[in-house]
mmCIF file of C-alpha atoms in Angstrom:
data_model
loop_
_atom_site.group_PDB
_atom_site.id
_atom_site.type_symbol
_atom_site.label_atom_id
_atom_site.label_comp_id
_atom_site.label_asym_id
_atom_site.label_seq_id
_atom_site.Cartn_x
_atom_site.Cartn_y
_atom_site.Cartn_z
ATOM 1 C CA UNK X 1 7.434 5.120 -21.060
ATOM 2 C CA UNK X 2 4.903 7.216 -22.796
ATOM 3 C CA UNK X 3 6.449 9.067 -26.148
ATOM 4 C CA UNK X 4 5.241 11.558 -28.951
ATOM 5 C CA UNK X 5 7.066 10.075 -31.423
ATOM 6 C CA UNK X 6 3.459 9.318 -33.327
ATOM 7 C CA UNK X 7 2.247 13.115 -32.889
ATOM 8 C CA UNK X 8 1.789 13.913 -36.668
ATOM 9 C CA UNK X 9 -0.395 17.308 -36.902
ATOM 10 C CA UNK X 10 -0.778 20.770 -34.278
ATOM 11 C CA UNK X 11 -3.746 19.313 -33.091
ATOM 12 C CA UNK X 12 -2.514 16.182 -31.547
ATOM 13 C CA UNK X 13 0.215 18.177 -30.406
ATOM 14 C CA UNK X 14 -1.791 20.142 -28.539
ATOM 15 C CA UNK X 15 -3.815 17.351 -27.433
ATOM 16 C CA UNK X 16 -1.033 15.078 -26.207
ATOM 17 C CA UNK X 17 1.029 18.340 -24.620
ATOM 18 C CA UNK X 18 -3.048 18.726 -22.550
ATOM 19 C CA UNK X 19 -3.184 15.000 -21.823
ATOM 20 C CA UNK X 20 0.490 15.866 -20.454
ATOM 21 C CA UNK X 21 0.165 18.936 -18.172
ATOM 22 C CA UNK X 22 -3.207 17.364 -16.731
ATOM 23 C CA UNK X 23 -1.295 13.556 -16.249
ATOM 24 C CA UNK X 24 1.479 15.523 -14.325
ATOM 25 C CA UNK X 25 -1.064 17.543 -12.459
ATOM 26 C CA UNK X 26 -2.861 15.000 -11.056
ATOM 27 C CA UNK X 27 0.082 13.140 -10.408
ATOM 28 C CA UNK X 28 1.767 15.451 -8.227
ATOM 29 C CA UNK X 29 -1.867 16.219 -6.105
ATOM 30 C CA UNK X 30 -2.140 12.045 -5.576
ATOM 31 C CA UNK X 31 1.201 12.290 -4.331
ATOM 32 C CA UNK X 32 0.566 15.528 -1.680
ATOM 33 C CA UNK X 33 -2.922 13.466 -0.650
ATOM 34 C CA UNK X 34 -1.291 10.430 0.077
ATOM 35 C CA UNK X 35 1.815 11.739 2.006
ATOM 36 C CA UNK X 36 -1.087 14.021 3.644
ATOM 37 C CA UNK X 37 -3.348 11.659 4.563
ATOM 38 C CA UNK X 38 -1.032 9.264 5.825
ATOM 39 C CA UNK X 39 1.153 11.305 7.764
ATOM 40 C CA UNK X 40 -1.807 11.906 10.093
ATOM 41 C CA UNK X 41 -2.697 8.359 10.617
ATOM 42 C CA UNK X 42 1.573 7.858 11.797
ATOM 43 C CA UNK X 43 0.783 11.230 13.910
ATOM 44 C CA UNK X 44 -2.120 10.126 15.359
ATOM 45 C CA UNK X 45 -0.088 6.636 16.800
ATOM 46 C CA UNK X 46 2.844 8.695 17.786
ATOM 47 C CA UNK X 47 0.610 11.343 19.703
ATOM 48 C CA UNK X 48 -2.323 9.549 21.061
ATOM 49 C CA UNK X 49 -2.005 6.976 23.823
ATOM 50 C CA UNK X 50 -4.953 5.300 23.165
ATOM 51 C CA UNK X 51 -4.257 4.557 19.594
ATOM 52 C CA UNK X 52 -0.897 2.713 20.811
ATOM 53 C CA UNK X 53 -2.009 -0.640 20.268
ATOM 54 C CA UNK X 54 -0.360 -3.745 18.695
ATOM 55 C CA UNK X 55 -3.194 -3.686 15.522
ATOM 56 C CA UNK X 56 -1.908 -0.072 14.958
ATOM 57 C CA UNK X 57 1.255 -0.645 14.828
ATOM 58 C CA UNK X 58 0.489 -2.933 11.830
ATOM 59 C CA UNK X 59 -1.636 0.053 10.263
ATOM 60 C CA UNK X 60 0.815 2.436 10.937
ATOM 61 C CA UNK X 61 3.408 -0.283 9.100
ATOM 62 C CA UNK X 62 0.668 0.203 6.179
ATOM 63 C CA UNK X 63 0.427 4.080 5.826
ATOM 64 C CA UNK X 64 4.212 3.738 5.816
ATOM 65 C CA UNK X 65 4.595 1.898 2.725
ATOM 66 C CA UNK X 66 1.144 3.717 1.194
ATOM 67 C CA UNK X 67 3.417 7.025 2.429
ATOM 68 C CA UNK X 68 6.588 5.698 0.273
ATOM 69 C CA UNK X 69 4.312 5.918 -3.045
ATOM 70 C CA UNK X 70 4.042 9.393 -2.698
ATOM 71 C CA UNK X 71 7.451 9.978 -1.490
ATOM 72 C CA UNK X 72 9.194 7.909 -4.133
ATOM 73 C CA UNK X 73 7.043 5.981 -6.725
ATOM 74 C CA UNK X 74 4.947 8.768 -7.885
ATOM 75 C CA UNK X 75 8.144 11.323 -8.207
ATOM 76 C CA UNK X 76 10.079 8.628 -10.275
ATOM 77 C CA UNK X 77 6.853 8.496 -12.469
ATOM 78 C CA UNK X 78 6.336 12.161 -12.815
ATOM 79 C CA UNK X 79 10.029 12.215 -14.265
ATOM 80 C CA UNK X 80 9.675 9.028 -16.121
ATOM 81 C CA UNK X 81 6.592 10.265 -18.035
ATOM 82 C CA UNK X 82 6.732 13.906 -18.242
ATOM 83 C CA UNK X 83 10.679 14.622 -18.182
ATOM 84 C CA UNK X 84 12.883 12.552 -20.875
ATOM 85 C CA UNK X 85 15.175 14.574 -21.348
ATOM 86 C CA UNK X 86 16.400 15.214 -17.733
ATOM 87 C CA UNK X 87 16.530 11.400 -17.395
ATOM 88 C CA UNK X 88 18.591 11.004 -19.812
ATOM 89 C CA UNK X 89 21.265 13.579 -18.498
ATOM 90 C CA UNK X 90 20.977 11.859 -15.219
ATOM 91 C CA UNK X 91 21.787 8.457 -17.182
ATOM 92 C CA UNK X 92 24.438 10.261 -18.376
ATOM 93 C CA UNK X 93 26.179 11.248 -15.250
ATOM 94 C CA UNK X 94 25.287 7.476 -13.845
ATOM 95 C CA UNK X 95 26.510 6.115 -17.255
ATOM 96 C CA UNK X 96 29.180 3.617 -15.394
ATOM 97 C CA UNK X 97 26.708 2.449 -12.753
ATOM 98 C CA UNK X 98 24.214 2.121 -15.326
ATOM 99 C CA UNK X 99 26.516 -0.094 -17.608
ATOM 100 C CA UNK X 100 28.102 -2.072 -14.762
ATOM 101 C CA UNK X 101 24.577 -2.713 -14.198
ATOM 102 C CA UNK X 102 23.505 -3.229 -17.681
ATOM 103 C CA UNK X 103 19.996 -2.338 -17.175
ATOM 104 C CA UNK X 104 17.819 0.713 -17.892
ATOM 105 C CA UNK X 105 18.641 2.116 -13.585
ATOM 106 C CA UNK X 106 15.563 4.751 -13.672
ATOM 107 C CA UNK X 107 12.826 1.674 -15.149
ATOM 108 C CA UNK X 108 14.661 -0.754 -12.856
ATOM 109 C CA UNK X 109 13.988 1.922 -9.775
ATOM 110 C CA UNK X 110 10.763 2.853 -10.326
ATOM 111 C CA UNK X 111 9.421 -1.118 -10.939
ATOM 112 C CA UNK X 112 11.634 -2.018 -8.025
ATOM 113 C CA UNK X 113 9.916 0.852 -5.968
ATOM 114 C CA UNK X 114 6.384 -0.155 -6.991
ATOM 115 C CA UNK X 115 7.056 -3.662 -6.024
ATOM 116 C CA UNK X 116 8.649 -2.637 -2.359
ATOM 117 C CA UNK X 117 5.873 -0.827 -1.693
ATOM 118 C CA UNK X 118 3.407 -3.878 -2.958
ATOM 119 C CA UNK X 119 4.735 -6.806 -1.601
ATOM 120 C CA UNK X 120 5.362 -4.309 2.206
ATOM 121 C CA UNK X 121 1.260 -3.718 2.183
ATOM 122 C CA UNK X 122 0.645 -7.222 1.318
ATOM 123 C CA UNK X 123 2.674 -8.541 3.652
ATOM 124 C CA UNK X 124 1.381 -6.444 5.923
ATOM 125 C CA UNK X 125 -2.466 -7.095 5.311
ATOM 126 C CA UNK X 126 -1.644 -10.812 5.984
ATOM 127 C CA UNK X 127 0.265 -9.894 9.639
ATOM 128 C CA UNK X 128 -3.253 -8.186 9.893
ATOM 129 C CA UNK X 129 -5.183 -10.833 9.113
ATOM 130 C CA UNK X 130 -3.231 -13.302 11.211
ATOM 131 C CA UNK X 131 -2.996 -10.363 14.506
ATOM 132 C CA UNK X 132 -7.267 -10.324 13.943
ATOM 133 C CA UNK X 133 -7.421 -14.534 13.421
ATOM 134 C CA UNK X 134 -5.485 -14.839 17.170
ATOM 135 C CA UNK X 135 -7.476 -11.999 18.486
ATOM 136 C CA UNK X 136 -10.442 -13.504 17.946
ATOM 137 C CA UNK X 137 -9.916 -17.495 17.912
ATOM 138 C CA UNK X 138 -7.245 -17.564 20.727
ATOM 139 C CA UNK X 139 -7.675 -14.319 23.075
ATOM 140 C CA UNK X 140 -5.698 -15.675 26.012
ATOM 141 C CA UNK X 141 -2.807 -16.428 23.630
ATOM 142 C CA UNK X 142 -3.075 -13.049 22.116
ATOM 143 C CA UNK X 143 -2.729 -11.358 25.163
ATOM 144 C CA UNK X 144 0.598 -13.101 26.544
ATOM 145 C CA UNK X 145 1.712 -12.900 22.778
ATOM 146 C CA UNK X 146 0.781 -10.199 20.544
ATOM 147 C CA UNK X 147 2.388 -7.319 21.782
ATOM 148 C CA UNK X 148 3.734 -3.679 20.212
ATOM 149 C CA UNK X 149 7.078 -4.960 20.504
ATOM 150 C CA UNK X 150 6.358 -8.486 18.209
ATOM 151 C CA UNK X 151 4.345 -6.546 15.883
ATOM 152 C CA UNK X 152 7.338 -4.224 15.493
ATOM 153 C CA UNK X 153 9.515 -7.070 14.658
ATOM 154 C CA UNK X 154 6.893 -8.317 12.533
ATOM 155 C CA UNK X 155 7.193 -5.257 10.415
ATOM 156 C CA UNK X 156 11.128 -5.513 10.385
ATOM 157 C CA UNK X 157 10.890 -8.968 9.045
ATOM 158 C CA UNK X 158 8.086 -7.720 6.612
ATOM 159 C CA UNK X 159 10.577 -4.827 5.100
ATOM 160 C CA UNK X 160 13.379 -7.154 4.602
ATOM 161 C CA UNK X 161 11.302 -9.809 2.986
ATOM 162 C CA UNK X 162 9.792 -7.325 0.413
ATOM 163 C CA UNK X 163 13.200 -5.396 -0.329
ATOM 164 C CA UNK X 164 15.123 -8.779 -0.775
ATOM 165 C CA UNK X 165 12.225 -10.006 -2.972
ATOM 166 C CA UNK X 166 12.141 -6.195 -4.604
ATOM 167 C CA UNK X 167 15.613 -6.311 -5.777
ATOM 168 C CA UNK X 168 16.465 -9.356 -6.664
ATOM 169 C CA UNK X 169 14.859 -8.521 -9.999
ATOM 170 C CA UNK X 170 18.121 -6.824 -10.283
ATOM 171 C CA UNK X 171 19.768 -10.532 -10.989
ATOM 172 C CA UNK X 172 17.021 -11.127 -13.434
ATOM 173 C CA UNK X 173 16.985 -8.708 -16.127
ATOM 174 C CA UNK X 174 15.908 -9.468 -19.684
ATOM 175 C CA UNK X 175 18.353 -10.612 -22.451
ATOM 176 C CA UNK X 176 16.889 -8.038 -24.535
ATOM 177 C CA UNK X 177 15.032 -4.721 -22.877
ATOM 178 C CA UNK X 178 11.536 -3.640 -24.388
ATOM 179 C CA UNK X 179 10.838 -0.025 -24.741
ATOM 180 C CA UNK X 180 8.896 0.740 -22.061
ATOM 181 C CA UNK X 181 9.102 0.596 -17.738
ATOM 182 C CA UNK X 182 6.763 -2.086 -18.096
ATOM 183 C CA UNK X 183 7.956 -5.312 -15.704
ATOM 184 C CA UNK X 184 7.958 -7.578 -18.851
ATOM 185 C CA UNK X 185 9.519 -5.470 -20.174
ATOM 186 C CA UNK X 186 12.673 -5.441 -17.950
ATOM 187 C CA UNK X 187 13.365 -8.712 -15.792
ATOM 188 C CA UNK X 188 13.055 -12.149 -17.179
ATOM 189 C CA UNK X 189 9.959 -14.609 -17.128
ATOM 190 C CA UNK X 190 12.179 -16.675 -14.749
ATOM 191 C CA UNK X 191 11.835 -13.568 -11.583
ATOM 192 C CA UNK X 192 8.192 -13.302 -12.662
ATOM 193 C CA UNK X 193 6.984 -17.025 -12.757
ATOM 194 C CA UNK X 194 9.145 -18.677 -9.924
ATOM 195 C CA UNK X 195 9.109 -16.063 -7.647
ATOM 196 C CA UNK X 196 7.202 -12.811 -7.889
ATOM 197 C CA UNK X 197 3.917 -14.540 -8.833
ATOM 198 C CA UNK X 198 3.944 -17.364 -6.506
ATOM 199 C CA UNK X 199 4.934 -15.154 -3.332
ATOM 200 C CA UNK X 200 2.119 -12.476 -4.618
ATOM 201 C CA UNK X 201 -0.277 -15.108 -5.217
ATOM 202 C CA UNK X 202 0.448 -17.044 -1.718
ATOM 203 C CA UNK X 203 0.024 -14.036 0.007
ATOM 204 C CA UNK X 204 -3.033 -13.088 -1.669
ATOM 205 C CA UNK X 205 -4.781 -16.215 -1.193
ATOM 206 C CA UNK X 206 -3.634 -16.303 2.388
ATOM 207 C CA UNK X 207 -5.250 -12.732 3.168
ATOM 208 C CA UNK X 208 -8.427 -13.806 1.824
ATOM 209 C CA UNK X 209 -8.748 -16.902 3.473
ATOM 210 C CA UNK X 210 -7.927 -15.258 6.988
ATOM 211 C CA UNK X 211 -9.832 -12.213 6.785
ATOM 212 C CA UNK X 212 -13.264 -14.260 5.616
ATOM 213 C CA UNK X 213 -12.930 -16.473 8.836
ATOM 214 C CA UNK X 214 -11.956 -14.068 10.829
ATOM 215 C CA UNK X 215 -14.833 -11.779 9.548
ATOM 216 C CA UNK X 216 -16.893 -14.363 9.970
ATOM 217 C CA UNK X 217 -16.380 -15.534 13.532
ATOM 218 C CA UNK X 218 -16.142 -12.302 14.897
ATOM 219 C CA UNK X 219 -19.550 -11.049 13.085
ATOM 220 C CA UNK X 220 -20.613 -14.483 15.022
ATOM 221 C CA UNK X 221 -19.785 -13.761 17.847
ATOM 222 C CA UNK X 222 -20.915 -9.987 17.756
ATOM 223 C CA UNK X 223 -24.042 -11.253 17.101
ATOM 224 C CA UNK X 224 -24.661 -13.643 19.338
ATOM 225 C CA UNK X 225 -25.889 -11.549 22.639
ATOM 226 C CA UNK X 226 -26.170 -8.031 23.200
ATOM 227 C CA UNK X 227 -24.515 -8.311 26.234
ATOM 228 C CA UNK X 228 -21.668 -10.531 24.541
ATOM 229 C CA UNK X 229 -21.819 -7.794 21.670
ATOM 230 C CA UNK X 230 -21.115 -4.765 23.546
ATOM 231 C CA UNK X 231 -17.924 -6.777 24.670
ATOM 232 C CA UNK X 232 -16.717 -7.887 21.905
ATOM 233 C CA UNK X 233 -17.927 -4.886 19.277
ATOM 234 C CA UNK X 234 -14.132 -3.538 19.060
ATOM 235 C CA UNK X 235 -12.874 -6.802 18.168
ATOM 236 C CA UNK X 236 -15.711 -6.680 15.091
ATOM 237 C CA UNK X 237 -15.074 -3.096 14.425
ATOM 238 C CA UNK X 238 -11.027 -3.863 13.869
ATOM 239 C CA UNK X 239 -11.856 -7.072 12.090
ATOM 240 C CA UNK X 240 -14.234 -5.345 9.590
ATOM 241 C CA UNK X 241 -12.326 -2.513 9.225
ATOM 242 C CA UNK X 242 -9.105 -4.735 8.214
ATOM 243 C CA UNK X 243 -11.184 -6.785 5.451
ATOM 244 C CA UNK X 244 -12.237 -3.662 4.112
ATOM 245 C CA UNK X 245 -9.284 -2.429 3.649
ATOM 246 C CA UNK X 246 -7.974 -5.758 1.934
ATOM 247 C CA UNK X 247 -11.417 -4.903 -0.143
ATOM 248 C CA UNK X 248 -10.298 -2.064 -1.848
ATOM 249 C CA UNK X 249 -6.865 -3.097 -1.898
ATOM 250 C CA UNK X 250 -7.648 -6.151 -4.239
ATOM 251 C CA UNK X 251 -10.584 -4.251 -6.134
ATOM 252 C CA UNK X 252 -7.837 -1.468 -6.763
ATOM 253 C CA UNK X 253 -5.293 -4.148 -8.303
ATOM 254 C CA UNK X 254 -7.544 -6.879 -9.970
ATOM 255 C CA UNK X 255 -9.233 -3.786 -11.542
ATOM 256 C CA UNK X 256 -5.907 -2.698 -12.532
ATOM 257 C CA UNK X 257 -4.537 -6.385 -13.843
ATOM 258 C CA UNK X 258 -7.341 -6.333 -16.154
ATOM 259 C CA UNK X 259 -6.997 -3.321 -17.155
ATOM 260 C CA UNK X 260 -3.298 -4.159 -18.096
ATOM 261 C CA UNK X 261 -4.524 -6.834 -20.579
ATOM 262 C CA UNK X 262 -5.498 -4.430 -22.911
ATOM 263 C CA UNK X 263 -3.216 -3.016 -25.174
ATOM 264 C CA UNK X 264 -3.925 0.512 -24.774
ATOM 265 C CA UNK X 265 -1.575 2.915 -23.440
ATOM 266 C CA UNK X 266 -4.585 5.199 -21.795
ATOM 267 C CA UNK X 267 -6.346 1.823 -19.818
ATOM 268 C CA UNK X 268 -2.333 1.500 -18.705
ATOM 269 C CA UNK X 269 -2.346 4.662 -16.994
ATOM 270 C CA UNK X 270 -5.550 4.557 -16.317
ATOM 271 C CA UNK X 271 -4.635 1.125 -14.215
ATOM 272 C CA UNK X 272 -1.508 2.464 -12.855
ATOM 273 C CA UNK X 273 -2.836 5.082 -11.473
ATOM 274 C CA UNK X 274 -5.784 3.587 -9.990
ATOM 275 C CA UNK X 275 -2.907 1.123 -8.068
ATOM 276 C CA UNK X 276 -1.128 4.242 -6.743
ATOM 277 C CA UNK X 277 -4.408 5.676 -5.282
ATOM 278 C CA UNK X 278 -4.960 2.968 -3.416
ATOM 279 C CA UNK X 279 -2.308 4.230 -0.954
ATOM 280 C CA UNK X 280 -4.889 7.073 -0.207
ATOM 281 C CA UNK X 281 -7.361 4.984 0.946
ATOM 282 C CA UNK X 282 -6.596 3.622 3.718
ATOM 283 C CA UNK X 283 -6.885 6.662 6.047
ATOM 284 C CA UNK X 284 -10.140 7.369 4.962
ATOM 285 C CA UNK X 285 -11.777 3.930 6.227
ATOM 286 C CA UNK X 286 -9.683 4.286 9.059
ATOM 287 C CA UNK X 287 -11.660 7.892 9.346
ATOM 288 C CA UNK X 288 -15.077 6.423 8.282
ATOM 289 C CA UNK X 289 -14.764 3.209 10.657
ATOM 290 C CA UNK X 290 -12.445 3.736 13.425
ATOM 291 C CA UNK X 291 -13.675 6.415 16.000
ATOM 292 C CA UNK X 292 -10.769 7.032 17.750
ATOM 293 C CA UNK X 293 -8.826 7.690 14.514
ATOM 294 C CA UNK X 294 -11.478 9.937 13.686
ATOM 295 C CA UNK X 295 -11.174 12.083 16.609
ATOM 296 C CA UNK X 296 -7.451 11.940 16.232
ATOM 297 C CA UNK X 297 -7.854 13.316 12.520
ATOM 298 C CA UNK X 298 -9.364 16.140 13.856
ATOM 299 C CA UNK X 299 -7.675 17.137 16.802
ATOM 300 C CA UNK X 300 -4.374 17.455 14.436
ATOM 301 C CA UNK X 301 -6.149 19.288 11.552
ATOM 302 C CA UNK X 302 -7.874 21.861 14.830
ATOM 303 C CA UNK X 303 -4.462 21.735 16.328
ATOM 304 C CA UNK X 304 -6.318 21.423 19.668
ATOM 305 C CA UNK X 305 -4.123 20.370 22.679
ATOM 306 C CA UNK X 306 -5.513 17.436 25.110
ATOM 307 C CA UNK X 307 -5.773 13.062 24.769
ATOM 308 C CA UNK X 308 -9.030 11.490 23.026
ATOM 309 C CA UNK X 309 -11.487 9.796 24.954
ATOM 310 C CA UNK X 310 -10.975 5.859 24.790
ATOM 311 C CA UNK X 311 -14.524 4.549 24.828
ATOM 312 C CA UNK X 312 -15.874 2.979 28.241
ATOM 313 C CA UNK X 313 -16.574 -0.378 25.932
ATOM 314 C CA UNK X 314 -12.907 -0.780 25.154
ATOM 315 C CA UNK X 315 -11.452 -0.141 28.246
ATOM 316 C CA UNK X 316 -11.695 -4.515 28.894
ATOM 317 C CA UNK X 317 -10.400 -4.904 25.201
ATOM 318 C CA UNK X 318 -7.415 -2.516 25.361
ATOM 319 C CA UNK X 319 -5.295 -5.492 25.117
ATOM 320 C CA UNK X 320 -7.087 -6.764 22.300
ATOM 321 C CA UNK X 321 -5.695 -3.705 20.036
ATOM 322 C CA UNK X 322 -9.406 -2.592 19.453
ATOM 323 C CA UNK X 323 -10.405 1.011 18.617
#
């Protein structure tokens, strides 16, 4: 947790009271953009017929946890960074939870928070990744199999995985607290090495290894007549679309781990909140790639009444959760 304890003359006063106003700022736009942007990808699945589609229930799954950053991470940040002293009366008033506890409960939250929301989207890219690898290698199978109703239980399964994983740092906290929020700060190397990193690092792994063959195979495939492309170009476009989005989400945090190695406490905000923009993303590739999002998007912003076209092309794909 950021101080001024080192502020020594008016000018770096004024300087770290600037850097102060401008960090809160920008924190609470990030968090209007990304409750924005993907509130109108869950209002374009609950509105548009087309759109209802086993893949999208996934992405919908995703803007969900992106949505909870700006609901509840970035808030907890805001008053973590910029408002001490109102913590501390709240710590106050929770002073017998908080020592029953014996942890730092606002730190604990907002790492706790962070890591629901982390380990939901990963989890989620991989059910992704998995949905595209049977769409493509086994069709028939995905049509008996994959349908809204599995992927719905899919995403049940993926919130109680993350929020059992999330808060069971609570039964590892460190002997000794550090004085920041940081994570190594708070739980012991035990939480971190035998279960946060391996499950992170599985999953990670996992994702990449499923979205390049699945990438792969369906860019074959695409490829390999036009009359067999036309046919199978929603499958592609889907596929793509989902590696993309496991693009950015990886550049966002490997940018962001290495950023963390420094020990600087500007490329640690600087890496934070290049993670937490990450949940903004998402609806813009869905914009940029997916048509009928697109048209969806708009319709909402115009408030015009009326369905979106499904393309002609998809019509034989429909069950194949294409766009």
């Amino acid at each position: 947790m950021e101080t001024w304890n080192n502020v020594s003359t008016e000018d770096d006063v004024t300087n770290s009271y600037t850097w102060h106003i401008l960090h809160t700022v920008f924190d609470v736009l990030l968090s209007l953009v990304i409750i924005f942007s993907n509130s109108l990808v869950i209002r374009s699945y609950q509105r548009f017929q087309p759109l209802r589609t086993p893949t999208n229930v996934l992405l919908v799954n995703l803007a969900v946890a992106d949505m909870l950053v700006g609901i509840l991470a970035l808030p907890i940040r805001i008053l973590l960074l910029n408002l001490p002293t109102l913590i501390q009366e709240l710590q106050f008033y929770l002073q017998d939870l908080q020592e029953s506890l014996n942890i730092p409960l606002f730190c604990f939250l907002w790492q706790v928070v962070g890591m629901l929301t982390l380990l939901a989207s990963l989890c989620t890219l991989m059910a992704i990744a998995i949905e595209r690898f049977v769409a493509v290698r086994l069709p028939y199978l995905y049509t008996k199999r994959c349908t809204k109703n599995t992927c719905a239980l899919v995403c049940v399964f993926i919130w109680l995985c993350s929020s059992v994983i999330s808060f069971l740092c609570f039964a590892f906290p460190k002997e000794q607290f550090g004085k920041t929020c940081y994570m190594s700060d708070l739980v012991s190397r035990k939480y971190l090495f035998f279960v946060l990193v391996p499950f992170i690092g599985f999953t990670f792994v996992t994702n990449w290894i499923l979205n390049i063959y699945t990438f792969y195979k369906a860019w074959k495939v695409s490829n390999a007549e036009v009359c067999l492309s036309k046919h199978r170009q929603p499958t592609y476009k889907i596929t793509s679309t989902a590696f993309l989005v496991l693009v950015t989400f990886s550049a966002c945090w490997l940018t962001s781990a290495i950023l963390g190695v420094a020990q600087l406490e500007i490329a640690h905000q600087v890496a934070v909140l290049l993670v937490l923009s990450n949940s903004a993303m998402n609806s813009i590739i869905y914009c940029w790639r997916l048509p009928l999002f697109r048209r969806a998007f708009v319709k909402i912003l115009k408030r015009e009444d009326g369905s979106i076209v499904l393309p002609a092309y998809a019509m034989s794909n429909r069950c194949q959760g294409t766009q």
